[in-house]
PDB file of C-alpha atoms in Angstrom:
ATOM      1  CA  UNK X   1     -19.054   1.951  -5.285  1.00 78.00           C
ATOM      2  CA  UNK X   2     -21.121   5.065  -4.686  1.00 94.00           C
ATOM      3  CA  UNK X   3     -20.148   8.652  -4.000  1.00 98.00           C
ATOM      4  CA  UNK X   4     -21.316  10.459  -0.875  1.00 98.00           C
ATOM      5  CA  UNK X   5     -21.909  14.208  -0.957  1.00 98.00           C
ATOM      6  CA  UNK X   6     -22.379  16.090   2.297  1.00 98.00           C
ATOM      7  CA  UNK X   7     -24.968  18.770   1.611  1.00 97.00           C
ATOM      8  CA  UNK X   8     -24.330  22.418   2.408  1.00 96.00           C
ATOM      9  CA  UNK X   9     -27.445  24.046   3.904  1.00 96.00           C
ATOM     10  CA  UNK X  10     -28.879  26.239   6.670  1.00 94.00           C
ATOM     11  CA  UNK X  11     -31.525  23.744   7.892  1.00 96.00           C
ATOM     12  CA  UNK X  12     -34.142  25.491   5.759  1.00 95.00           C
ATOM     13  CA  UNK X  13     -32.699  25.604   2.256  1.00 95.00           C
ATOM     14  CA  UNK X  14     -30.123  23.655   0.306  1.00 96.00           C
ATOM     15  CA  UNK X  15     -27.171  25.817  -0.726  1.00 94.00           C
ATOM     16  CA  UNK X  16     -27.073  26.143  -4.545  1.00 92.00           C
ATOM     17  CA  UNK X  17     -23.421  25.047  -4.560  1.00 94.00           C
ATOM     18  CA  UNK X  18     -24.489  21.493  -3.679  1.00 96.00           C
ATOM     19  CA  UNK X  19     -25.985  21.141  -7.161  1.00 96.00           C
ATOM     20  CA  UNK X  20     -22.557  21.947  -8.606  1.00 96.00           C
ATOM     21  CA  UNK X  21     -20.956  19.291  -6.413  1.00 97.00           C
ATOM     22  CA  UNK X  22     -23.430  16.761  -7.838  1.00 98.00           C
ATOM     23  CA  UNK X  23     -22.270  17.671 -11.358  1.00 97.00           C
ATOM     24  CA  UNK X  24     -18.670  17.015 -10.323  1.00 97.00           C
ATOM     25  CA  UNK X  25     -19.608  13.725  -8.647  1.00 98.00           C
ATOM     26  CA  UNK X  26     -21.394  12.426 -11.731  1.00 97.00           C
ATOM     27  CA  UNK X  27     -18.130  12.749 -13.637  1.00 97.00           C
ATOM     28  CA  UNK X  28     -16.642  10.184 -11.227  1.00 97.00           C
ATOM     29  CA  UNK X  29     -19.460   7.630 -10.864  1.00 94.00           C
ATOM     30  CA  UNK X  30     -23.124   7.076 -11.701  1.00 92.00           C
ATOM     31  CA  UNK X  31     -24.247   6.327  -8.148  1.00 96.00           C
ATOM     32  CA  UNK X  32     -24.463   9.496  -6.060  1.00 98.00           C
ATOM     33  CA  UNK X  33     -25.903   9.779  -2.548  1.00 98.00           C
ATOM     34  CA  UNK X  34     -26.407  12.991  -0.565  1.00 98.00           C
ATOM     35  CA  UNK X  35     -26.133  13.196   3.221  1.00 98.00           C
ATOM     36  CA  UNK X  36     -28.163  15.934   4.900  1.00 98.00           C
ATOM     37  CA  UNK X  37     -27.077  16.460   8.504  1.00 97.00           C
ATOM     38  CA  UNK X  38     -29.096  19.080  10.348  1.00 97.00           C
ATOM     39  CA  UNK X  39     -31.976  19.791  12.699  1.00 97.00           C
ATOM     40  CA  UNK X  40     -35.590  20.043  11.499  1.00 96.00           C
ATOM     41  CA  UNK X  41     -34.141  19.883   8.010  1.00 96.00           C
ATOM     42  CA  UNK X  42     -36.643  17.679   6.162  1.00 96.00           C
ATOM     43  CA  UNK X  43     -37.258  20.407   3.574  1.00 97.00           C
ATOM     44  CA  UNK X  44     -33.541  20.385   2.751  1.00 97.00           C
ATOM     45  CA  UNK X  45     -33.624  16.624   2.194  1.00 97.00           C
ATOM     46  CA  UNK X  46     -36.637  17.001  -0.086  1.00 97.00           C
ATOM     47  CA  UNK X  47     -34.824  19.664  -2.090  1.00 97.00           C
ATOM     48  CA  UNK X  48     -31.732  17.463  -2.356  1.00 97.00           C
ATOM     49  CA  UNK X  49     -33.876  14.561  -3.565  1.00 97.00           C
ATOM     50  CA  UNK X  50     -34.911  16.622  -6.592  1.00 97.00           C
ATOM     51  CA  UNK X  51     -31.343  17.061  -7.872  1.00 97.00           C
ATOM     52  CA  UNK X  52     -30.908  15.173 -11.119  1.00 97.00           C
ATOM     53  CA  UNK X  53     -28.542  12.224 -10.882  1.00 96.00           C
ATOM     54  CA  UNK X  54     -28.957  11.696  -7.141  1.00 97.00           C
ATOM     55  CA  UNK X  55     -29.808   8.077  -6.340  1.00 97.00           C
ATOM     56  CA  UNK X  56     -30.539   8.387  -2.612  1.00 97.00           C
ATOM     57  CA  UNK X  57     -30.726  10.998   0.141  1.00 98.00           C
ATOM     58  CA  UNK X  58     -29.696  10.158   3.697  1.00 98.00           C
ATOM     59  CA  UNK X  59     -31.353  12.448   6.217  1.00 98.00           C
ATOM     60  CA  UNK X  60     -29.888  12.607   9.723  1.00 97.00           C
ATOM     61  CA  UNK X  61     -31.954  14.952  11.856  1.00 97.00           C
ATOM     62  CA  UNK X  62     -30.606  15.640  15.341  1.00 96.00           C
ATOM     63  CA  UNK X  63     -30.074  18.657  17.554  1.00 95.00           C
ATOM     64  CA  UNK X  64     -26.273  18.241  17.544  1.00 96.00           C
ATOM     65  CA  UNK X  65     -26.230  18.910  13.788  1.00 97.00           C
ATOM     66  CA  UNK X  66     -28.141  22.202  13.997  1.00 96.00           C
ATOM     67  CA  UNK X  67     -25.002  24.322  13.556  1.00 95.00           C
ATOM     68  CA  UNK X  68     -22.809  21.846  11.653  1.00 95.00           C
ATOM     69  CA  UNK X  69     -20.200  21.576  14.392  1.00 96.00           C
ATOM     70  CA  UNK X  70     -17.247  19.880  12.746  1.00 96.00           C
ATOM     71  CA  UNK X  71     -16.716  17.158  15.347  1.00 97.00           C
ATOM     72  CA  UNK X  72     -20.315  15.942  15.192  1.00 97.00           C
ATOM     73  CA  UNK X  73     -20.607  16.067  11.406  1.00 98.00           C
ATOM     74  CA  UNK X  74     -17.298  14.197  11.113  1.00 98.00           C
ATOM     75  CA  UNK X  75     -18.509  11.410  13.402  1.00 97.00           C
ATOM     76  CA  UNK X  76     -21.644  10.996  11.291  1.00 98.00           C
ATOM     77  CA  UNK X  77     -19.708  10.897   8.017  1.00 98.00           C
ATOM     78  CA  UNK X  78     -17.291   8.313   9.435  1.00 98.00           C
ATOM     79  CA  UNK X  79     -20.197   6.087  10.453  1.00 97.00           C
ATOM     80  CA  UNK X  80     -21.052   5.522   6.772  1.00 97.00           C
ATOM     81  CA  UNK X  81     -17.726   6.266   5.063  1.00 97.00           C
ATOM     82  CA  UNK X  82     -16.781   2.642   4.374  1.00 96.00           C
ATOM     83  CA  UNK X  83     -19.774   2.330   2.046  1.00 96.00           C
ATOM     84  CA  UNK X  84     -18.334   4.866  -0.386  1.00 97.00           C
ATOM     85  CA  UNK X  85     -15.375   5.282  -2.716  1.00 97.00           C
ATOM     86  CA  UNK X  86     -15.511   9.094  -2.674  1.00 98.00           C
ATOM     87  CA  UNK X  87     -16.642  11.642  -0.081  1.00 98.00           C
ATOM     88  CA  UNK X  88     -17.331  15.099  -1.508  1.00 98.00           C
ATOM     89  CA  UNK X  89     -18.484  18.445  -0.235  1.00 98.00           C
ATOM     90  CA  UNK X  90     -18.351  22.045  -1.403  1.00 96.00           C
ATOM     91  CA  UNK X  91     -15.273  24.100  -0.588  1.00 94.00           C
ATOM     92  CA  UNK X  92     -17.268  26.423   1.663  1.00 92.00           C
ATOM     93  CA  UNK X  93     -16.625  27.509   5.230  1.00 90.00           C
ATOM     94  CA  UNK X  94     -18.599  24.517   6.499  1.00 94.00           C
ATOM     95  CA  UNK X  95     -16.863  22.028   4.226  1.00 96.00           C
ATOM     96  CA  UNK X  96     -13.419  23.369   5.060  1.00 95.00           C
ATOM     97  CA  UNK X  97     -14.253  22.932   8.749  1.00 96.00           C
ATOM     98  CA  UNK X  98     -15.132  19.236   8.876  1.00 97.00           C
ATOM     99  CA  UNK X  99     -13.582  17.673   5.763  1.00 98.00           C
ATOM    100  CA  UNK X 100      -9.935  17.751   6.961  1.00 98.00           C
ATOM    101  CA  UNK X 101     -11.050  15.902  10.092  1.00 98.00           C
ATOM    102  CA  UNK X 102     -12.741  13.244   7.961  1.00 98.00           C
ATOM    103  CA  UNK X 103      -9.603  12.767   5.864  1.00 98.00           C
ATOM    104  CA  UNK X 104      -7.299  12.614   8.891  1.00 98.00           C
ATOM    105  CA  UNK X 105      -9.407  10.046  10.734  1.00 98.00           C
ATOM    106  CA  UNK X 106      -9.666   7.916   7.589  1.00 98.00           C
ATOM    107  CA  UNK X 107      -5.883   8.264   7.215  1.00 97.00           C
ATOM    108  CA  UNK X 108      -6.154   9.515   3.624  1.00 97.00           C
ATOM    109  CA  UNK X 109      -5.177  12.715   1.897  1.00 97.00           C
ATOM    110  CA  UNK X 110      -7.670  15.454   1.226  1.00 97.00           C
ATOM    111  CA  UNK X 111      -7.794  16.800  -2.320  1.00 98.00           C
ATOM    112  CA  UNK X 112      -8.907  20.410  -2.005  1.00 96.00           C
ATOM    113  CA  UNK X 113     -10.938  22.623  -4.316  1.00 95.00           C
ATOM    114  CA  UNK X 114     -10.921  20.562  -7.481  1.00 97.00           C
ATOM    115  CA  UNK X 115     -11.941  22.405 -10.634  1.00 96.00           C
ATOM    116  CA  UNK X 116     -11.935  19.485 -13.076  1.00 96.00           C
ATOM    117  CA  UNK X 117     -12.382  15.704 -13.097  1.00 97.00           C
ATOM    118  CA  UNK X 118     -10.111  13.789 -15.471  1.00 97.00           C
ATOM    119  CA  UNK X 119     -11.123  10.345 -14.174  1.00 97.00           C
ATOM    120  CA  UNK X 120     -12.475   8.838 -10.943  1.00 97.00           C
ATOM    121  CA  UNK X 121      -9.004   9.056  -9.392  1.00 96.00           C
ATOM    122  CA  UNK X 122      -7.466  12.058 -11.183  1.00 97.00           C
ATOM    123  CA  UNK X 123      -8.395  15.683 -10.656  1.00 98.00           C
ATOM    124  CA  UNK X 124      -7.204  19.205 -11.369  1.00 97.00           C
ATOM    125  CA  UNK X 125      -6.903  21.846  -8.665  1.00 96.00           C
ATOM    126  CA  UNK X 126      -5.392  25.355  -8.546  1.00 93.00           C
ATOM    127  CA  UNK X 127      -2.146  25.998  -6.677  1.00 90.00           C
ATOM    128  CA  UNK X 128      -0.034  29.109  -6.036  1.00 87.00           C
ATOM    129  CA  UNK X 129      -3.120  31.331  -5.805  1.00 79.00           C
ATOM    130  CA  UNK X 130      -4.408  29.962  -9.088  1.00 82.00           C
ATOM    131  CA  UNK X 131      -1.318  30.812 -11.107  1.00 83.00           C
ATOM    132  CA  UNK X 132      -0.785  27.113 -11.839  1.00 91.00           C
ATOM    133  CA  UNK X 133      -3.039  24.062 -12.102  1.00 94.00           C
ATOM    134  CA  UNK X 134      -1.934  20.767 -10.532  1.00 97.00           C
ATOM    135  CA  UNK X 135      -3.124  17.386 -11.782  1.00 98.00           C
ATOM    136  CA  UNK X 136      -3.508  15.107  -8.767  1.00 97.00           C
ATOM    137  CA  UNK X 137      -3.980  11.339  -8.876  1.00 97.00           C
ATOM    138  CA  UNK X 138      -5.095   9.547  -5.721  1.00 97.00           C
ATOM    139  CA  UNK X 139      -4.649   5.874  -4.856  1.00 96.00           C
ATOM    140  CA  UNK X 140      -6.416   6.172  -1.486  1.00 97.00           C
ATOM    141  CA  UNK X 141      -9.159   3.655  -0.799  1.00 96.00           C
ATOM    142  CA  UNK X 142     -11.569   6.515  -0.055  1.00 97.00           C
ATOM    143  CA  UNK X 143     -11.055   9.788  -1.859  1.00 98.00           C
ATOM    144  CA  UNK X 144     -11.929  12.824   0.258  1.00 98.00           C
ATOM    145  CA  UNK X 145     -12.494  15.853  -1.963  1.00 98.00           C
ATOM    146  CA  UNK X 146     -13.717  19.421  -1.713  1.00 98.00           C
ATOM    147  CA  UNK X 147     -15.181  20.924  -4.872  1.00 97.00           C
ATOM    148  CA  UNK X 148     -14.903  24.519  -6.023  1.00 94.00           C
ATOM    149  CA  UNK X 149     -18.510  25.107  -6.960  1.00 91.00           C
ATOM    150  CA  UNK X 150     -17.799  27.915  -9.397  1.00 89.00           C
ATOM    151  CA  UNK X 151     -15.938  25.472 -11.661  1.00 91.00           C
ATOM    152  CA  UNK X 152     -18.978  23.241 -12.321  1.00 94.00           C
ATOM    153  CA  UNK X 153     -22.445  24.035 -13.630  1.00 92.00           C
ATOM    154  CA  UNK X 154     -25.327  23.241 -11.313  1.00 93.00           C
ATOM    155  CA  UNK X 155     -27.223  20.056 -12.133  1.00 96.00           C
ATOM    156  CA  UNK X 156     -30.916  20.210 -12.955  1.00 95.00           C
ATOM    157  CA  UNK X 157     -33.650  19.663 -10.367  1.00 95.00           C
ATOM    158  CA  UNK X 158     -35.663  17.019 -12.168  1.00 95.00           C
ATOM    159  CA  UNK X 159     -35.030  14.029  -9.926  1.00 93.00           C
ATOM    160  CA  UNK X 160     -37.082  12.185  -7.346  1.00 94.00           C
ATOM    161  CA  UNK X 161     -34.680  10.225  -5.172  1.00 96.00           C
ATOM    162  CA  UNK X 162     -35.910   8.318  -2.106  1.00 97.00           C
ATOM    163  CA  UNK X 163     -35.159   9.799   1.315  1.00 97.00           C
ATOM    164  CA  UNK X 164     -33.897   7.475   4.034  1.00 97.00           C
ATOM    165  CA  UNK X 165     -33.512   8.384   7.684  1.00 96.00           C
ATOM    166  CA  UNK X 166     -29.996   7.879   9.032  1.00 97.00           C
ATOM    167  CA  UNK X 167     -29.447   7.414  12.752  1.00 96.00           C
ATOM    168  CA  UNK X 168     -27.398  10.180  14.351  1.00 96.00           C
ATOM    169  CA  UNK X 169     -23.921   9.437  15.650  1.00 96.00           C
ATOM    170  CA  UNK X 170     -23.333  10.074  19.365  1.00 95.00           C
ATOM    171  CA  UNK X 171     -22.897  13.732  20.307  1.00 94.00           C
ATOM    172  CA  UNK X 172     -19.147  14.234  20.626  1.00 94.00           C
ATOM    173  CA  UNK X 173     -19.614  17.042  23.193  1.00 92.00           C
ATOM    174  CA  UNK X 174     -16.192  18.458  22.275  1.00 92.00           C
ATOM    175  CA  UNK X 175     -17.388  21.882  21.157  1.00 93.00           C
ATOM    176  CA  UNK X 176     -20.588  23.850  21.521  1.00 92.00           C
ATOM    177  CA  UNK X 177     -22.349  26.588  19.636  1.00 93.00           C
ATOM    178  CA  UNK X 178     -22.474  29.923  21.471  1.00 94.00           C
ATOM    179  CA  UNK X 179     -23.959  32.524  19.138  1.00 91.00           C
ATOM    180  CA  UNK X 180     -23.816  34.031  15.692  1.00 84.00           C
ATOM    181  CA  UNK X 181     -24.322  37.469  14.209  1.00 80.00           C
ATOM    182  CA  UNK X 182     -25.865  37.432  10.763  1.00 74.00           C
ATOM    183  CA  UNK X 183     -25.783  40.292   8.299  1.00 71.00           C
ATOM    184  CA  UNK X 184     -29.038  40.513   6.358  1.00 73.00           C
ATOM    185  CA  UNK X 185     -29.120  42.215   2.993  1.00 74.00           C
ATOM    186  CA  UNK X 186     -31.621  42.592   0.201  1.00 80.00           C
ATOM    187  CA  UNK X 187     -28.760  42.144  -2.240  1.00 86.00           C
ATOM    188  CA  UNK X 188     -27.934  38.628  -3.489  1.00 88.00           C
ATOM    189  CA  UNK X 189     -25.408  36.463  -1.658  1.00 87.00           C
ATOM    190  CA  UNK X 190     -21.894  37.078  -2.936  1.00 90.00           C
ATOM    191  CA  UNK X 191     -21.026  33.569  -4.143  1.00 86.00           C
ATOM    192  CA  UNK X 192     -24.396  33.052  -5.852  1.00 84.00           C
ATOM    193  CA  UNK X 193     -24.868  36.465  -7.482  1.00 92.00           C
ATOM    194  CA  UNK X 194     -25.123  36.845 -11.257  1.00 94.00           C
ATOM    195  CA  UNK X 195     -23.380  40.234 -11.045  1.00 97.00           C
ATOM    196  CA  UNK X 196     -20.726  41.316  -8.517  1.00 97.00           C
ATOM    197  CA  UNK X 197     -19.380  44.834  -8.003  1.00 98.00           C
ATOM    198  CA  UNK X 198     -16.199  44.974  -5.914  1.00 98.00           C
ATOM    199  CA  UNK X 199     -14.141  47.807  -4.497  1.00 97.00           C
ATOM    200  CA  UNK X 200     -10.513  47.988  -3.442  1.00 96.00           C
ATOM    201  CA  UNK X 201      -8.126  50.292  -1.640  1.00 96.00           C
ATOM    202  CA  UNK X 202      -8.887  52.933  -4.242  1.00 96.00           C
ATOM    203  CA  UNK X 203     -12.259  53.499  -2.577  1.00 97.00           C
ATOM    204  CA  UNK X 204     -10.241  55.320   0.149  1.00 96.00           C
ATOM    205  CA  UNK X 205     -12.759  54.675   2.958  1.00 96.00           C
ATOM    206  CA  UNK X 206     -15.853  52.719   3.868  1.00 95.00           C
ATOM    207  CA  UNK X 207     -18.255  55.606   3.296  1.00 96.00           C
ATOM    208  CA  UNK X 208     -17.280  55.715  -0.359  1.00 97.00           C
ATOM    209  CA  UNK X 209     -18.600  52.161  -0.795  1.00 97.00           C
ATOM    210  CA  UNK X 210     -21.992  53.858  -1.028  1.00 96.00           C
ATOM    211  CA  UNK X 211     -20.991  54.645  -4.614  1.00 97.00           C
ATOM    212  CA  UNK X 212     -20.702  50.900  -5.262  1.00 96.00           C
ATOM    213  CA  UNK X 213     -23.974  50.136  -3.497  1.00 96.00           C
ATOM    214  CA  UNK X 214     -25.814  52.528  -5.811  1.00 96.00           C
ATOM    215  CA  UNK X 215     -24.400  50.787  -8.889  1.00 96.00           C
ATOM    216  CA  UNK X 216     -25.118  47.362  -7.384  1.00 96.00           C
ATOM    217  CA  UNK X 217     -28.734  48.253  -6.646  1.00 94.00           C
ATOM    218  CA  UNK X 218     -29.222  49.311 -10.265  1.00 95.00           C
ATOM    219  CA  UNK X 219     -27.833  45.962 -11.456  1.00 95.00           C
ATOM    220  CA  UNK X 220     -29.273  43.687  -8.777  1.00 94.00           C
ATOM    221  CA  UNK X 221     -25.692  42.857  -7.872  1.00 96.00           C
ATOM    222  CA  UNK X 222     -23.801  41.696  -4.816  1.00 96.00           C
ATOM    223  CA  UNK X 223     -20.999  43.872  -3.438  1.00 96.00           C
ATOM    224  CA  UNK X 224     -17.536  42.515  -2.717  1.00 96.00           C
ATOM    225  CA  UNK X 225     -14.142  43.880  -1.780  1.00 97.00           C
ATOM    226  CA  UNK X 226     -10.463  43.165  -2.108  1.00 96.00           C
ATOM    227  CA  UNK X 227      -8.417  42.077   0.876  1.00 95.00           C
ATOM    228  CA  UNK X 228      -6.757  45.481   0.917  1.00 95.00           C
ATOM    229  CA  UNK X 229     -10.133  47.153   1.451  1.00 96.00           C
ATOM    230  CA  UNK X 230     -11.026  44.682   4.186  1.00 96.00           C
ATOM    231  CA  UNK X 231      -7.668  45.047   5.925  1.00 95.00           C
ATOM    232  CA  UNK X 232      -8.101  48.827   5.887  1.00 95.00           C
ATOM    233  CA  UNK X 233     -11.416  48.363   7.700  1.00 95.00           C
ATOM    234  CA  UNK X 234     -13.539  49.772   4.884  1.00 96.00           C
ATOM    235  CA  UNK X 235     -15.948  46.808   4.926  1.00 94.00           C
ATOM    236  CA  UNK X 236     -16.404  43.566   6.908  1.00 92.00           C
ATOM    237  CA  UNK X 237     -14.394  40.488   5.938  1.00 91.00           C
ATOM    238  CA  UNK X 238     -17.449  38.541   4.753  1.00 90.00           C
ATOM    239  CA  UNK X 239     -17.299  40.758   1.650  1.00 94.00           C
ATOM    240  CA  UNK X 240     -13.752  39.726   0.745  1.00 96.00           C
ATOM    241  CA  UNK X 241     -13.180  38.160  -2.668  1.00 96.00           C
ATOM    242  CA  UNK X 242      -9.897  36.374  -3.247  1.00 93.00           C
ATOM    243  CA  UNK X 243      -7.623  33.535  -2.301  1.00 88.00           C
ATOM    244  CA  UNK X 244      -8.320  33.974   1.417  1.00 86.00           C
ATOM    245  CA  UNK X 245     -11.882  35.179   0.866  1.00 90.00           C
ATOM    246  CA  UNK X 246     -14.761  34.017  -1.286  1.00 92.00           C
ATOM    247  CA  UNK X 247     -14.413  32.497  -4.742  1.00 91.00           C
ATOM    248  CA  UNK X 248     -16.897  33.938  -7.219  1.00 93.00           C
ATOM    249  CA  UNK X 249     -17.613  33.361 -10.893  1.00 91.00           C
ATOM    250  CA  UNK X 250     -20.539  35.607 -11.847  1.00 94.00           C
ATOM    251  CA  UNK X 251     -21.648  36.461 -15.342  1.00 95.00           C
ATOM    252  CA  UNK X 252     -20.348  40.000 -14.771  1.00 97.00           C
ATOM    253  CA  UNK X 253     -17.645  41.157 -12.356  1.00 98.00           C
ATOM    254  CA  UNK X 254     -16.931  44.873 -12.004  1.00 98.00           C
ATOM    255  CA  UNK X 255     -13.667  45.668 -10.217  1.00 98.00           C
ATOM    256  CA  UNK X 256     -13.429  49.271  -9.031  1.00 97.00           C
ATOM    257  CA  UNK X 257     -10.241  50.728  -7.568  1.00 97.00           C
ATOM    258  CA  UNK X 258      -8.695  47.254  -7.383  1.00 97.00           C
ATOM    259  CA  UNK X 259      -5.105  46.907  -8.558  1.00 95.00           C
ATOM    260  CA  UNK X 260      -5.436  43.195  -9.336  1.00 94.00           C
ATOM    261  CA  UNK X 261      -2.951  41.389  -7.118  1.00 92.00           C
ATOM    262  CA  UNK X 262      -2.741  37.647  -7.756  1.00 91.00           C
ATOM    263  CA  UNK X 263      -4.508  36.851  -4.480  1.00 91.00           C
ATOM    264  CA  UNK X 264      -7.574  38.781  -5.622  1.00 95.00           C
ATOM    265  CA  UNK X 265      -7.484  37.370  -9.148  1.00 93.00           C
ATOM    266  CA  UNK X 266      -7.571  33.862  -7.683  1.00 91.00           C
ATOM    267  CA  UNK X 267     -11.057  34.595  -6.368  1.00 92.00           C
ATOM    268  CA  UNK X 268     -12.679  36.110  -9.458  1.00 94.00           C
ATOM    269  CA  UNK X 269     -10.756  35.351 -12.645  1.00 90.00           C
ATOM    270  CA  UNK X 270     -13.289  32.692 -13.712  1.00 89.00           C
ATOM    271  CA  UNK X 271     -15.986  35.362 -14.066  1.00 94.00           C
ATOM    272  CA  UNK X 272     -17.567  35.308 -17.512  1.00 95.00           C
ATOM    273  CA  UNK X 273     -17.047  39.036 -18.184  1.00 97.00           C
ATOM    274  CA  UNK X 274     -14.662  41.243 -16.180  1.00 98.00           C
ATOM    275  CA  UNK X 275     -14.853  45.031 -16.197  1.00 97.00           C
ATOM    276  CA  UNK X 276     -12.131  47.098 -14.488  1.00 97.00           C
ATOM    277  CA  UNK X 277     -12.224  50.760 -13.499  1.00 97.00           C
ATOM    278  CA  UNK X 278      -8.882  52.137 -12.318  1.00 97.00           C
ATOM    279  CA  UNK X 279      -7.014  55.375 -12.810  1.00 96.00           C
ATOM    280  CA  UNK X 280      -3.692  53.519 -13.102  1.00 96.00           C
ATOM    281  CA  UNK X 281      -3.440  52.323 -16.691  1.00 94.00           C
ATOM    282  CA  UNK X 282      -0.680  49.876 -15.676  1.00 95.00           C
ATOM    283  CA  UNK X 283      -2.754  48.164 -12.980  1.00 95.00           C
ATOM    284  CA  UNK X 284      -2.525  44.336 -13.297  1.00 95.00           C
ATOM    285  CA  UNK X 285      -6.321  44.058 -13.244  1.00 96.00           C
ATOM    286  CA  UNK X 286      -6.390  45.262 -16.856  1.00 97.00           C
ATOM    287  CA  UNK X 287      -4.482  42.137 -17.920  1.00 95.00           C
ATOM    288  CA  UNK X 288      -7.484  39.939 -17.096  1.00 95.00           C
ATOM    289  CA  UNK X 289     -10.273  42.426 -17.820  1.00 97.00           C
ATOM    290  CA  UNK X 290     -12.486  42.056 -20.874  1.00 97.00           C
ATOM    291  CA  UNK X 291     -13.286  45.775 -20.649  1.00 97.00           C
ATOM    292  CA  UNK X 292     -11.115  48.378 -18.956  1.00 97.00           C
ATOM    293  CA  UNK X 293     -11.831  52.002 -18.158  1.00 97.00           C
ATOM    294  CA  UNK X 294      -8.898  54.203 -17.157  1.00 97.00           C
ATOM    295  CA  UNK X 295     -10.677  56.826 -15.066  1.00 96.00           C
ATOM    296  CA  UNK X 296     -11.064  58.275 -11.597  1.00 97.00           C
ATOM    297  CA  UNK X 297     -13.686  56.086  -9.921  1.00 96.00           C
ATOM    298  CA  UNK X 298     -15.156  59.124  -8.130  1.00 97.00           C
ATOM    299  CA  UNK X 299     -16.063  60.542 -11.529  1.00 96.00           C
ATOM    300  CA  UNK X 300     -16.916  57.263 -13.249  1.00 96.00           C
ATOM    301  CA  UNK X 301     -19.233  55.702 -10.646  1.00 97.00           C
ATOM    302  CA  UNK X 302     -21.715  58.596 -10.363  1.00 96.00           C
ATOM    303  CA  UNK X 303     -21.849  58.809 -14.154  1.00 96.00           C
ATOM    304  CA  UNK X 304     -22.351  55.043 -14.440  1.00 95.00           C
ATOM    305  CA  UNK X 305     -25.132  55.143 -11.860  1.00 96.00           C
ATOM    306  CA  UNK X 306     -26.894  57.952 -13.725  1.00 95.00           C
ATOM    307  CA  UNK X 307     -26.619  56.125 -17.054  1.00 95.00           C
ATOM    308  CA  UNK X 308     -27.943  52.891 -15.563  1.00 92.00           C
TER     309      UNK X 308
END
């Protein structure tokens, strides 16, 4: 049977992580379909159709899908679920919202945040904040899986799959969208950035994050933070990297004033190159860093900015 991927998007653009989910899906089966549920989202469907390895795109365009309310997306997925052996989506905020509902109503387990595919029914996923890797085998008739996008390379965009319109499921009218407040930045999005500069409790206050912003602007980097910095109110929680924040795997990760607790490491240890700046030479972050600088960040960051 085929695999169904629920696309992650904002009604205008397909989220890059969906291409990584396609790579994971192709390790399970050759027939991959993508479901785009949104409102005035034809451009998203066209972008999904270009992903290499995708056989078909199902486009369901209705007002009730404009904000990806979990109840409505779940109803749509269930309307076609019996046609598929696997249902996949990215382990993003949106995916984590509706996928557990899909699994519960299908009466199957959800396998969360896989990082490797051993076979169509066997997968690896991190547990205990990434300190151990579990191998999970599923005998469920439909396997419901979220994929950690940072663990798989994005597929190419050289395809030309047909797009089919899919009738919307009835509006569940259980929840409704009220409003949203979006933070706009010229810096790249945290989970998609090639370079990430993050600060921790060692930054001492939110104003000192300006030191990180100057370095980030020189590198074209996104700026993140540890949970400690977020809990202290230095920066908003959408900047948090870690087990309970965002999972990132950039080419370069610079950790500044971050001790390196296991919860933070779970969100960034797959980065290609890790640089740590901390005045405590015994900080755990140095155990995973490729390059470590034992220095006062208030001296090191201005010097780094000037050199860059």
